[in-house]
Coordinates of C-alpha atoms and ligand atoms in Angstrom, one line a residue:
X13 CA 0.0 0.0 0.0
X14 CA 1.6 3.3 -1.0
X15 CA -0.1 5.4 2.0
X16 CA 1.4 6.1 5.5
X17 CA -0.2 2.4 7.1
X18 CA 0.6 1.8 10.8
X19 CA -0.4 -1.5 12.0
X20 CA -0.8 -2.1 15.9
X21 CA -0.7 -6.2 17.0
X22 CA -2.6 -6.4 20.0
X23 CA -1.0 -9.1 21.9
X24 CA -0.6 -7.9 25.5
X25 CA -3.5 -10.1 26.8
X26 CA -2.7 -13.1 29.1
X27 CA -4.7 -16.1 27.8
X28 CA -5.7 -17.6 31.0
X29 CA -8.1 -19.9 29.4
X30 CA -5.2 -21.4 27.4
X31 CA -4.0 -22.4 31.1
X32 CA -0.5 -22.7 29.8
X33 CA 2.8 -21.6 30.5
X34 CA 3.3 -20.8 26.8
X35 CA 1.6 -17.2 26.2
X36 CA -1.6 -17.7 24.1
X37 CA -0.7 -15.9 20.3
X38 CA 2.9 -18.4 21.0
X39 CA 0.2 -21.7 20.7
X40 CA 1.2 -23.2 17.3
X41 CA -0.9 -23.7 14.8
X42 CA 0.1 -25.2 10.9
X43 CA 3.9 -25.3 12.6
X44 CA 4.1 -21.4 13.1
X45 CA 2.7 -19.1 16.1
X46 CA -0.4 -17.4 16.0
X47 CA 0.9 -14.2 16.1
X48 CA 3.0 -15.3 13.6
X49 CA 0.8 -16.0 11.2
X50 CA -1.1 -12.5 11.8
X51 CA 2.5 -11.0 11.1
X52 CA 2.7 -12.8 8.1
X53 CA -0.5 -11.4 7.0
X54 CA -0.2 -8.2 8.3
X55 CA 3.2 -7.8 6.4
X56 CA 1.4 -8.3 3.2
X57 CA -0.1 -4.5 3.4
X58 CA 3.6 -3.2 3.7
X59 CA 2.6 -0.9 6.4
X60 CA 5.4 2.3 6.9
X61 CA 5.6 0.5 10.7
X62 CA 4.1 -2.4 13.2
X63 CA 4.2 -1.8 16.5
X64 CA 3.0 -4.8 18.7
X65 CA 1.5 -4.2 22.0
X66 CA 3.2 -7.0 24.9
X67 CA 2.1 -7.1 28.4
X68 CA 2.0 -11.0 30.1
X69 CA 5.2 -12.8 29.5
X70 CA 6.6 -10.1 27.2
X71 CA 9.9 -11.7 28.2
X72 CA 8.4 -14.7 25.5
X73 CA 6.6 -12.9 23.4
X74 CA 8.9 -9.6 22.3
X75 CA 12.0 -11.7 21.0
X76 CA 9.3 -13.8 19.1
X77 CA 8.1 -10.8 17.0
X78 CA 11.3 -8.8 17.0
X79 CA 12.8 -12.2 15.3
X80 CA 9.6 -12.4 12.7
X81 CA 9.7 -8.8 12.1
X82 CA 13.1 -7.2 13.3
X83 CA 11.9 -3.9 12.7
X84 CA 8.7 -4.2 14.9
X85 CA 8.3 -1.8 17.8
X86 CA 7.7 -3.3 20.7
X87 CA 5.3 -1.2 23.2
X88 CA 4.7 -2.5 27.1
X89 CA 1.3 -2.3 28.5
X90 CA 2.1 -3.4 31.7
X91 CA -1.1 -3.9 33.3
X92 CA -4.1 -4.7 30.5
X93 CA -6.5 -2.3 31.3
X94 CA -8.8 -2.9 28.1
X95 CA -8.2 -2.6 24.1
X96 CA -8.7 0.9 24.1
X97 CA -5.8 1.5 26.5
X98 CA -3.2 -1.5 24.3
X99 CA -3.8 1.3 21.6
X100 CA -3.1 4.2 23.2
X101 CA 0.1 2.8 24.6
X102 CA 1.1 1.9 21.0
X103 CA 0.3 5.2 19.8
X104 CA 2.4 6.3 22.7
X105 CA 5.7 4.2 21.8
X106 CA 5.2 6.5 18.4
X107 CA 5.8 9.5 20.4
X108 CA 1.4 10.2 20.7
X109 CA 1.0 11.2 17.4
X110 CA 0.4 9.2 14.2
X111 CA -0.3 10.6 10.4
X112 CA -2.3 8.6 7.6
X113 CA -4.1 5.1 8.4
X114 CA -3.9 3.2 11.7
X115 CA -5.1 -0.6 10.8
X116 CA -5.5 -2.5 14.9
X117 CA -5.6 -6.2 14.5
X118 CA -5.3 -9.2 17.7
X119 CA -2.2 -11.3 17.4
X120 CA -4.4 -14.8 18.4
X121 CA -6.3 -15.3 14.4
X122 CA -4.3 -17.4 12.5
X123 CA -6.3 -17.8 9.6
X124 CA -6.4 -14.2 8.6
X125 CA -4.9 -13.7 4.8
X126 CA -2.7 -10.6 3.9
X127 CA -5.5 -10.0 0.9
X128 CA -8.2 -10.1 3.0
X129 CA -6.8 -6.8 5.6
X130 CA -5.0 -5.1 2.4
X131 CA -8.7 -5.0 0.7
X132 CA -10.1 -3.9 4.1
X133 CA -7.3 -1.1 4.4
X134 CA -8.3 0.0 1.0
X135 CA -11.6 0.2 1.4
X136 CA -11.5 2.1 4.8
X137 CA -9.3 4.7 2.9
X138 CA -11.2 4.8 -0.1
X139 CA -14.8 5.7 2.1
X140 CA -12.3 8.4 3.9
X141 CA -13.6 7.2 7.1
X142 CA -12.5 8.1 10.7
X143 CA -13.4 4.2 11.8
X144 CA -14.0 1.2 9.9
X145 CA -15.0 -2.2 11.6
X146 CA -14.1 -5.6 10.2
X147 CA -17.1 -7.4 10.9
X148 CA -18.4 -10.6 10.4
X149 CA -22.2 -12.5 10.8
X150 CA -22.4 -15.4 12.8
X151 CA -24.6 -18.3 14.1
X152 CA -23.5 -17.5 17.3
X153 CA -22.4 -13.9 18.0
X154 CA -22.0 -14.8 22.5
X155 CA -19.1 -12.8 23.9
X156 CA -18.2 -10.9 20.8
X157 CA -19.2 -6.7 20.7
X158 CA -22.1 -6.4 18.2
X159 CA -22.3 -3.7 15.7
X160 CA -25.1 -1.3 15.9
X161 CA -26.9 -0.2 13.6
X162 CA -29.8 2.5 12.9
X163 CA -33.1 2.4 11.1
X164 CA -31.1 3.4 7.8
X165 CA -28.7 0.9 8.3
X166 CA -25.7 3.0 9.4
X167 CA -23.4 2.2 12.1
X168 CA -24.4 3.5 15.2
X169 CA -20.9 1.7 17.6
X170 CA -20.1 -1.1 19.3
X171 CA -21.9 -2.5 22.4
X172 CA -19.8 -5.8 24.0
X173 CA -21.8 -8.9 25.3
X174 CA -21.6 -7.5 29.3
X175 CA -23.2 -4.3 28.6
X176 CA -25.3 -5.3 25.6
X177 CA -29.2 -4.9 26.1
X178 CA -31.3 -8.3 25.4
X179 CA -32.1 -6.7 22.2
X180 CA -28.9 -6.1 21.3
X181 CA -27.5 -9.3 22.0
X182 CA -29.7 -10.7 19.0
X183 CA -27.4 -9.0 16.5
X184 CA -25.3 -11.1 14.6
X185 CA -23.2 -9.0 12.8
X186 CA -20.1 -8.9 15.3
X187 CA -17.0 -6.6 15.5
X188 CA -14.1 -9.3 14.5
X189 CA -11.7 -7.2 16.7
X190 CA -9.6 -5.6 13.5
X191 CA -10.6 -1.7 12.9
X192 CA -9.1 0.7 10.6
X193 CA -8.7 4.5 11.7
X194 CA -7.3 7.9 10.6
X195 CA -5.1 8.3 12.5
X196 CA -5.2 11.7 13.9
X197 CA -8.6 11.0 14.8
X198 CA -7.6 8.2 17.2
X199 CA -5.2 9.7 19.1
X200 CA -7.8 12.4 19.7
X201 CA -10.8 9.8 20.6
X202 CA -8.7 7.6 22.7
X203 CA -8.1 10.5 24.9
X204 CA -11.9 10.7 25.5
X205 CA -12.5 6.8 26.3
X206 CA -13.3 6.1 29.6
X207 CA -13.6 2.6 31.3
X208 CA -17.3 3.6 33.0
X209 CA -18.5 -0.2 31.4
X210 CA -19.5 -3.5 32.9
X211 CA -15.9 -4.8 32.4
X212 CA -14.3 -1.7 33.8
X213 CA -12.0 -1.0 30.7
X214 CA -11.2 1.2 28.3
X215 CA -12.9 -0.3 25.3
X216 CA -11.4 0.6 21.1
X217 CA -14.5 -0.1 20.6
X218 CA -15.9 3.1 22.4
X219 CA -14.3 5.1 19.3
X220 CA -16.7 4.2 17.0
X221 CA -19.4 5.6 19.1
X222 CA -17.6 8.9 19.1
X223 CA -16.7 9.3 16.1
X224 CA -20.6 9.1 15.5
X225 CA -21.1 11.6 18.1
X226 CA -18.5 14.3 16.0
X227 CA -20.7 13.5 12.8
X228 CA -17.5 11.8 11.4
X229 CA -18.1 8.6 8.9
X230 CA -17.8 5.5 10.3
X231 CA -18.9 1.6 8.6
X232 CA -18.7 -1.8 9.3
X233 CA -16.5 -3.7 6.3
X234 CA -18.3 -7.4 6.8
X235 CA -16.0 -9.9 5.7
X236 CA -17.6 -13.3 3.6
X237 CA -14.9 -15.7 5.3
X238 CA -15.8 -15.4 8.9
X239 CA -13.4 -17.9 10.1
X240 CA -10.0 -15.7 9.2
X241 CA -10.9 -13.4 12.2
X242 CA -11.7 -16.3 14.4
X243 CA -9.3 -16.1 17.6
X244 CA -8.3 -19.4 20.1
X245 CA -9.2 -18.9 23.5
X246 CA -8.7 -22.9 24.9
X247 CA -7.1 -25.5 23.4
X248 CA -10.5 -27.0 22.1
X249 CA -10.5 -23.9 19.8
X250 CA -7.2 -24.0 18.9
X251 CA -7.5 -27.5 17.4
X252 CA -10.5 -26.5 15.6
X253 CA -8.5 -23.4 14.4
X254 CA -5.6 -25.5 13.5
X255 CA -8.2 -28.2 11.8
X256 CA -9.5 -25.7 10.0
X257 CA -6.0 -23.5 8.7
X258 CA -4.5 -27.8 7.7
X259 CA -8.2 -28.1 5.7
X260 CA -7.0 -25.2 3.8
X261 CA -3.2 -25.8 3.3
X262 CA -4.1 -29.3 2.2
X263 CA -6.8 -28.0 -0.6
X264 CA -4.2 -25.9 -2.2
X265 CA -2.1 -28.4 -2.4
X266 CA -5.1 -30.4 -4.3
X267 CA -5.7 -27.2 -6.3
X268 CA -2.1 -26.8 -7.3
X269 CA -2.0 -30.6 -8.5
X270 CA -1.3 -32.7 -5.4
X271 CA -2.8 -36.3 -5.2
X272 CA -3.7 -36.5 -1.5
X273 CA -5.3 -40.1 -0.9
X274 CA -6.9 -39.2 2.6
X275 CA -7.0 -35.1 3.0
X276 CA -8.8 -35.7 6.8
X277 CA -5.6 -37.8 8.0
X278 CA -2.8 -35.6 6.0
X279 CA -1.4 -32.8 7.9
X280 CA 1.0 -30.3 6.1
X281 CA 1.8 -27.1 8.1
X282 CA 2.4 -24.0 6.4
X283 CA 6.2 -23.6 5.1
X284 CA 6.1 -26.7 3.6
X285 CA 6.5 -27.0 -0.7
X286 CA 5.0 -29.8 -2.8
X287 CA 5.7 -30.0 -6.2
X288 CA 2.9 -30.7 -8.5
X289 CA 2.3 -34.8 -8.9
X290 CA 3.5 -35.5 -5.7
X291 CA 1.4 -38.6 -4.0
X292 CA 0.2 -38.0 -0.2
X293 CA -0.9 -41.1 1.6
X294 CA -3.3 -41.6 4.5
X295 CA -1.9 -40.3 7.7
X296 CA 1.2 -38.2 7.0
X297 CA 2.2 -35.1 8.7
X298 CA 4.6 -32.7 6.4
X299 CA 5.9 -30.7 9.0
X300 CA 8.4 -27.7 9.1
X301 CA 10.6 -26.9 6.3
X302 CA 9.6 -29.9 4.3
X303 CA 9.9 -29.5 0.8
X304 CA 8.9 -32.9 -1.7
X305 CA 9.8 -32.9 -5.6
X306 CA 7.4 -34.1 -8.4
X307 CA 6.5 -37.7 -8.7
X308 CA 7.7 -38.6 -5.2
X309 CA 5.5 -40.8 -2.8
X310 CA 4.9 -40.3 0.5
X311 CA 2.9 -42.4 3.1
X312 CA 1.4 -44.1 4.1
X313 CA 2.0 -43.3 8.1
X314 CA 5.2 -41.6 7.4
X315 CA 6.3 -37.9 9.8
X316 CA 9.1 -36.0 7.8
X317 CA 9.9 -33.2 9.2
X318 CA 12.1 -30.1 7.8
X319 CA 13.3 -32.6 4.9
X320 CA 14.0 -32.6 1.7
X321 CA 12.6 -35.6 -0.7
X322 CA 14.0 -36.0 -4.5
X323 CA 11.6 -36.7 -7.7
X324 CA 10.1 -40.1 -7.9
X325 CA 11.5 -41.0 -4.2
X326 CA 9.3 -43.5 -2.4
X327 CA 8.8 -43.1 1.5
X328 CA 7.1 -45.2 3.5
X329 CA 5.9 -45.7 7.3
X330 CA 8.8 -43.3 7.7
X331 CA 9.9 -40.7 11.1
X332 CA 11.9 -38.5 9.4
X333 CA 13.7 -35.0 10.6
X334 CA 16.7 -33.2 8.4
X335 CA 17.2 -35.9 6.5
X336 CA 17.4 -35.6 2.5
X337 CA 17.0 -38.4 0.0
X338 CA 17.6 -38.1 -3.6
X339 CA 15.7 -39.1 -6.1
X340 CA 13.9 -42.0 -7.1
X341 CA 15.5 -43.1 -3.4
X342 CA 13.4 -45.9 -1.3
X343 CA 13.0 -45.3 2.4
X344 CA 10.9 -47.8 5.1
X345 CA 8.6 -49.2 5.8
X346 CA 9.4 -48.2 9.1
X347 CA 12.9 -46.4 8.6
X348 CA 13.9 -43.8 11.5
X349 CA 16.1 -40.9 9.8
X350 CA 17.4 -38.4 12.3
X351 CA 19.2 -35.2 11.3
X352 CA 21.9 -35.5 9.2
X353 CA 21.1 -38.3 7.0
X354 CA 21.3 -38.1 3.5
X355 CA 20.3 -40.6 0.6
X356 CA 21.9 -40.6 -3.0
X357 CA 19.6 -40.9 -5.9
X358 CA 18.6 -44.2 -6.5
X359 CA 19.7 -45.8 -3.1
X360 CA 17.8 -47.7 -0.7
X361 CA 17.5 -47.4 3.3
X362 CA 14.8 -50.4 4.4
X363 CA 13.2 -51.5 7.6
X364 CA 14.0 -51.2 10.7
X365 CA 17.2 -48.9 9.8
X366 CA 18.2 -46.2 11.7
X367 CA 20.3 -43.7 10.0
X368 CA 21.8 -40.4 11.6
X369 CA 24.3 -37.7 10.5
X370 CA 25.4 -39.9 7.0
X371 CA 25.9 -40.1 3.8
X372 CA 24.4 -43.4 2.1
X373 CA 25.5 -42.7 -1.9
X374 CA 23.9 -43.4 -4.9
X375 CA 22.3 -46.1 -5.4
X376 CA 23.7 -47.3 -2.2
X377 CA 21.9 -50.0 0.3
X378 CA 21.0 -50.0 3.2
X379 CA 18.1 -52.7 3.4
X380 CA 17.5 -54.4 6.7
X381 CA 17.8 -54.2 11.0
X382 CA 20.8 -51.5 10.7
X383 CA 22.1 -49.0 12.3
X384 CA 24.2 -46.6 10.4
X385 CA 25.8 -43.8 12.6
X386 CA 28.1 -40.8 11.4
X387 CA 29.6 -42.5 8.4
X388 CA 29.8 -42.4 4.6
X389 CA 28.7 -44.9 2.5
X390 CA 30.2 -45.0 -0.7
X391 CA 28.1 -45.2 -4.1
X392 CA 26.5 -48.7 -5.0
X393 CA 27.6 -50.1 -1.8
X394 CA 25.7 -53.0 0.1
X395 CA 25.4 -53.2 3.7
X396 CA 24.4 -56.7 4.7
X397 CA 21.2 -57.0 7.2
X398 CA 21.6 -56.3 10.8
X399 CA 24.6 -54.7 10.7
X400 CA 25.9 -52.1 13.5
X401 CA 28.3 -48.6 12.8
X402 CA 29.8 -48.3 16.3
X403 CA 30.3 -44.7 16.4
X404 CA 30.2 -44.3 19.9
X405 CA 33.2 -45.1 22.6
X406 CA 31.7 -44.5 25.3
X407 CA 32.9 -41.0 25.0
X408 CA 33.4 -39.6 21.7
X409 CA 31.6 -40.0 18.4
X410 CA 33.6 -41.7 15.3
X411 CA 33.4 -42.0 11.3
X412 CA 33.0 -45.0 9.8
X413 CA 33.9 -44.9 5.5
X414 CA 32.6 -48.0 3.6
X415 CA 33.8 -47.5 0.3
X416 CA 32.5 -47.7 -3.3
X417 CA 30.2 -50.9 -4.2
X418 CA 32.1 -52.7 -1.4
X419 CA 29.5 -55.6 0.0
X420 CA 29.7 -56.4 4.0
X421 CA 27.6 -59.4 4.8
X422 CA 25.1 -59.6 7.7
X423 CA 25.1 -58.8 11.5
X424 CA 29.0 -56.9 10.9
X425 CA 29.6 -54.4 13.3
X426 CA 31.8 -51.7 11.9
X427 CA 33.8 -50.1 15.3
X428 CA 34.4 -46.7 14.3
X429 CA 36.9 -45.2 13.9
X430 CA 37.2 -47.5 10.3
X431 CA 37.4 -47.4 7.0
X432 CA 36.2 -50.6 4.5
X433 CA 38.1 -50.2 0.8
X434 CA 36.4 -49.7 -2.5
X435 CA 35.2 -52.7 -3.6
X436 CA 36.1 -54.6 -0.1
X437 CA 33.8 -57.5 0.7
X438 CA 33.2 -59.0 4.5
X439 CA 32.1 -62.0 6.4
X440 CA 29.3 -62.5 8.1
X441 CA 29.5 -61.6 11.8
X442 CA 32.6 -59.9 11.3
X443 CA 33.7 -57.4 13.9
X444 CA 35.4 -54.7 11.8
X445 CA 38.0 -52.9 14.2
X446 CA 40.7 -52.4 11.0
X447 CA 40.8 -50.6 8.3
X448 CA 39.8 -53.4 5.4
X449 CA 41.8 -52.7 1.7
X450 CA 40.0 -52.1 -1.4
X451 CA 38.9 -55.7 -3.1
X452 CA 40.1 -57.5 0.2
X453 CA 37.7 -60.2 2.2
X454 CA 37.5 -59.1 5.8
X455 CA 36.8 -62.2 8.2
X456 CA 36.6 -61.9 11.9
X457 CA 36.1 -64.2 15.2
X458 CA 38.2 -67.4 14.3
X459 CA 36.8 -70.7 14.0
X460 CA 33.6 -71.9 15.7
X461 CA 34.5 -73.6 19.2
X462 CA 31.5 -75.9 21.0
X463 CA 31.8 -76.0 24.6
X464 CA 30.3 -79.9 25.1
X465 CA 28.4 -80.0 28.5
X466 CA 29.3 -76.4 29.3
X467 CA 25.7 -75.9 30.1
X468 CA 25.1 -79.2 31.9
X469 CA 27.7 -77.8 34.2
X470 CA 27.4 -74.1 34.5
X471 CA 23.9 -74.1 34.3
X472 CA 22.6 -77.6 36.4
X473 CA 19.3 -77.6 37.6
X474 CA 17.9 -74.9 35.0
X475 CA 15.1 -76.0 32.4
X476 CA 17.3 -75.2 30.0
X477 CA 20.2 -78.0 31.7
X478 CA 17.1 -80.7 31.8
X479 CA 16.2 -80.1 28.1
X480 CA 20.0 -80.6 27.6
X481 CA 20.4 -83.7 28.9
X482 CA 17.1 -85.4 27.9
X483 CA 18.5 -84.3 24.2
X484 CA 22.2 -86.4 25.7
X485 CA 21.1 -89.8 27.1
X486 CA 24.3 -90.8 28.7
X487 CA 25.5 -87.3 28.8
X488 CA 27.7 -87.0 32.1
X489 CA 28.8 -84.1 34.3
X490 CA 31.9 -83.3 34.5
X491 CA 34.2 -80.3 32.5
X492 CA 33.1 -79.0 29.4
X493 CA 35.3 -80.9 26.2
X494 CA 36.2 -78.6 23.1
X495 CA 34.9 -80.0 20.0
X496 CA 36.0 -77.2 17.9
X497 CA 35.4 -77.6 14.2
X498 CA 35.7 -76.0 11.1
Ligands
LIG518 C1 -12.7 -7.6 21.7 C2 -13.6 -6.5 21.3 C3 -14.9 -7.0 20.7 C4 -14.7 -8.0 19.6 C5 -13.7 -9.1 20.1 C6 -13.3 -9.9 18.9 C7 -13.1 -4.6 22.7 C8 -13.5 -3.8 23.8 N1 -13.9 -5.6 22.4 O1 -13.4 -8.2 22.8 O2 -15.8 -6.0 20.2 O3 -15.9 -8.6 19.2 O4 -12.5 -8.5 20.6 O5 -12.5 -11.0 19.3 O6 -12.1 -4.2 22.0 N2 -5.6 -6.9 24.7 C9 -4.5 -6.1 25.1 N3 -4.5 -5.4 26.2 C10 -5.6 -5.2 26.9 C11 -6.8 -5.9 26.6 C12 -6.7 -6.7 25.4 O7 -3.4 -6.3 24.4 O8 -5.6 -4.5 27.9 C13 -5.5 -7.7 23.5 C14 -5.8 -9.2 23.9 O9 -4.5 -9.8 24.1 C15 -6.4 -9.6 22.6 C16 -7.2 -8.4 22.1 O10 -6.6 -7.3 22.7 O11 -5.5 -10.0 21.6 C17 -8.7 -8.5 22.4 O12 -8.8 -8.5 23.8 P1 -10.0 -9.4 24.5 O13 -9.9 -9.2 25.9 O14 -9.9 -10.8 24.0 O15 -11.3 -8.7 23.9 P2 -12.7 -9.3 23.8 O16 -13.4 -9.2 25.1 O17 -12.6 -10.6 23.2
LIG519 CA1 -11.0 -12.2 22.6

């Protein structure tokens, strides 16, 4: 907007009903704050300035904004003596005086869209208004201030729930909380706002009834999409906030070509990126930064969070966070990818693997029961099932480097720090505590040694000594013989 816009973000207010240590406009919902999403929104008009109004826990909620919006003001109310007085203190942080359009919104309504305040804003200045209300009609207007209107239809003011007559309290056309001013007429009207009211504040909302009184222009601005000005009070309303702002993300998505097999079980919060022809299966949660090329598959049951998935990759009954696989990779079912883990085009990490803080390369393999730990895996390699990378001492963390299409076979633990050749092949069960050459066969453990009797001995008078001995007629007590063999 090219005029001089000054937004004020009410957020001073304590949000007792939240009954959480977390201030209320902190709540999440879609994977960003409430408040942060009204920034969002509110950024879209490119107001001259924002100044947000903090009060309860200011310590949590100033750094929040002034990290969102470095160039917020911040302006303390310190005790919350009403919406009219959050205003004035804002307007105070601006030295008392403010020029041009002053737009008031609440930091707790996540759903409200940049487009939606920028047509409002332009609309208010258009009419050359001293007040104009965002309003809204609802099935149930309880606890909201109701817009007044006269015979002709103008707006009359605001009357709030606790002083509202019976009559009034059967208006359905509500104030949604965000009003648009001129500016010099607000500082002047907040001046003559007094708190003589049921709830003993200073009510914003009191403005509108002067500016009636000074024969000034004032209107009501409803808006089609109620739900945008919505705001959570409890946590019931924040899931149905939060139900509501996913039911939204997830139909773009659709809109802008995304198959989504099961949109009621899909959750994708609001920084995520989809390419078009990506497949979403029943109950997967995109979450973060996530960002998924064209053609990749994801689900079903599968969490990935701020990751990064290639075209055509396949992910399945997946827990995912920081982890990046290339494309036309194959991950799960039930693979556990922590941050750091990376997977070359074409390559493979199967079920029950954990992998954390490696490299697996292309068209490398990782397919069964592993555990794969701060190493690199080189390209084409195969790691045999059940295999360990011992990165861990005890007290410091080591690499492990498998090299280029080498093959280790099954249940191999690799003690880090170690490196396996190009092309290097291993046994199974092997213990790998040296380095292993390129193209060499790595065998650990010696030859297989059988204790006779051990158990008879060590172990007599145990179910498992009876079963022993009814498999050994004849079988006698006595020390265990070595019958080693091959
Ligand atoms: C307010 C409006 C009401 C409207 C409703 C929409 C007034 C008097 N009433 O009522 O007409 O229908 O919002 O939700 O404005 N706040 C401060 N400092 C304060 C008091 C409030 O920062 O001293 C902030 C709150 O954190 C909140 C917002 O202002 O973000 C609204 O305050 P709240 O107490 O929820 O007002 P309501 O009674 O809901
Ligand atoms: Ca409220």
């Amino acid at each position: 907007m090219a005029s001089n816009l000054t937004v004020v973000v009410l957020a001073a207010g304590g949000g007792t009903r939240m009954k959480s240590k977390t201030m209320k406009v902190l709540h999440p919902v879609g994977g960003r704050s409430m408040v942060g999403h009204v920034l969002t929104a509110v950024q879209q008009m490119e107001p001259s300035r924002i100044v947000a109004v903090v009060g309860t826990q200011r310590e949590q909620v100033g750094p929040h904004i002034h990290e969102l919006v470095p160039d917020a003001v911040l302006a303390v109310q310190e005790t919350q003596d009403g919406t009219g007085h959050a205003v004035k203190v804002a307007l105070e942080a601006l030295g008392g005086k403010v020029d041009g359009t002053v737009v008031v919104v609440t930091g707790d309504t996540p759903l409200l869209r940049g487009e939606s305040l920028r047509a409002f804003a332009e609309e208010h200045d258009a009419a050359q208004r001293a007040v104009s209300i965002l309003s809204g009609r609802v099935a149930n207007p309880f606890g909201y201030g109701r817009v007044v209107r006269n015979t002709e239809g103008d707006v009359e003011g605001i009357v709030e729930e606790k002083d509202a007559t019976p009559e009034q309290r059967e208006i359905d056309e509500i104030n949604s909380g965000i009003l648009a001013f001129d500016g010099a007429f607000l500082v002047d009207a907040l001046d003559r706002v007094g708190n003589d009211n049921a709830k003993g504040e200073y009510y914003l909302t009191d403005t509108v009834g002067i500016a009636r009184a000074d024969g000034l222009t004032v209107g009501a601005f409803p808006v089609d999409d109620v739900m945008q000005t919505e705001g959570a009070n409890d946590r019931a309303q924040l899931a149905a906030l939060g139900r509501e702002m996913n039911r939204r993300i997830v139909d773009r998505w659709m809109r802008d070509g995304v198959t989504v097999m099961d949109p009621e079980t899909t959750w994708i919060e609001s920084d995520v990126v989809l390419a078009p022809d990506v497949t979403i299966l029943p109950g997967t949660q995109l979450l973060g930064a996530t960002v998924v090329a064209e053609d990749a598959v994801v689900g079903p049951d599968t969490t990935l969070k701020d990751c990064e998935i290639g075209s055509g990759a396949r992910v399945v009954r997946t827990h995912a966070e920081l982890a990046v696989i290339g494309e036309n990779a194959t991950v799960g079912p039930f693979a556990y990818l922590r941050p750091g883990a990376r997977l070359g085009a074409g390559g493979k990490i199967g079920t029950f693997v954990e992998v954390k803080n490696s490299h697996i390369g292309d068209g490398a393999k990782v397919p069964h029961l592993s555990y794969v730990g701060d190493a690199e895996v080189g390209e084409g390699a195969n790691i045999g099932a059940g295999t360990t990378f011992a990165n861990y001492d005890g007290v410091a963390k080591h690499r492990t480097v498998v090299g280029r299409y080498a093959k280790t076979s099954c249940n191999n633990t690799f003690v880090a720090p170690v490196t396996i050749g190009d092309g290097a092949t291993t046994g199974a069960g092997a213990v790998i505590r040296r380095d292993v050459p390129p193209g060499s066969l790595a065998v650990s453990g010696g030859p297989q040694r059988n204790l006779e009797g051990w158990v008879l001995s060590r172990r007599a008078g145990t179910k498992q000594a009876e079963a022993a001995e009814q498999a050994l007629p004849g079988a006698t007590d006595g020390a265990p013989s070595d019958s080693t063999s091959g």
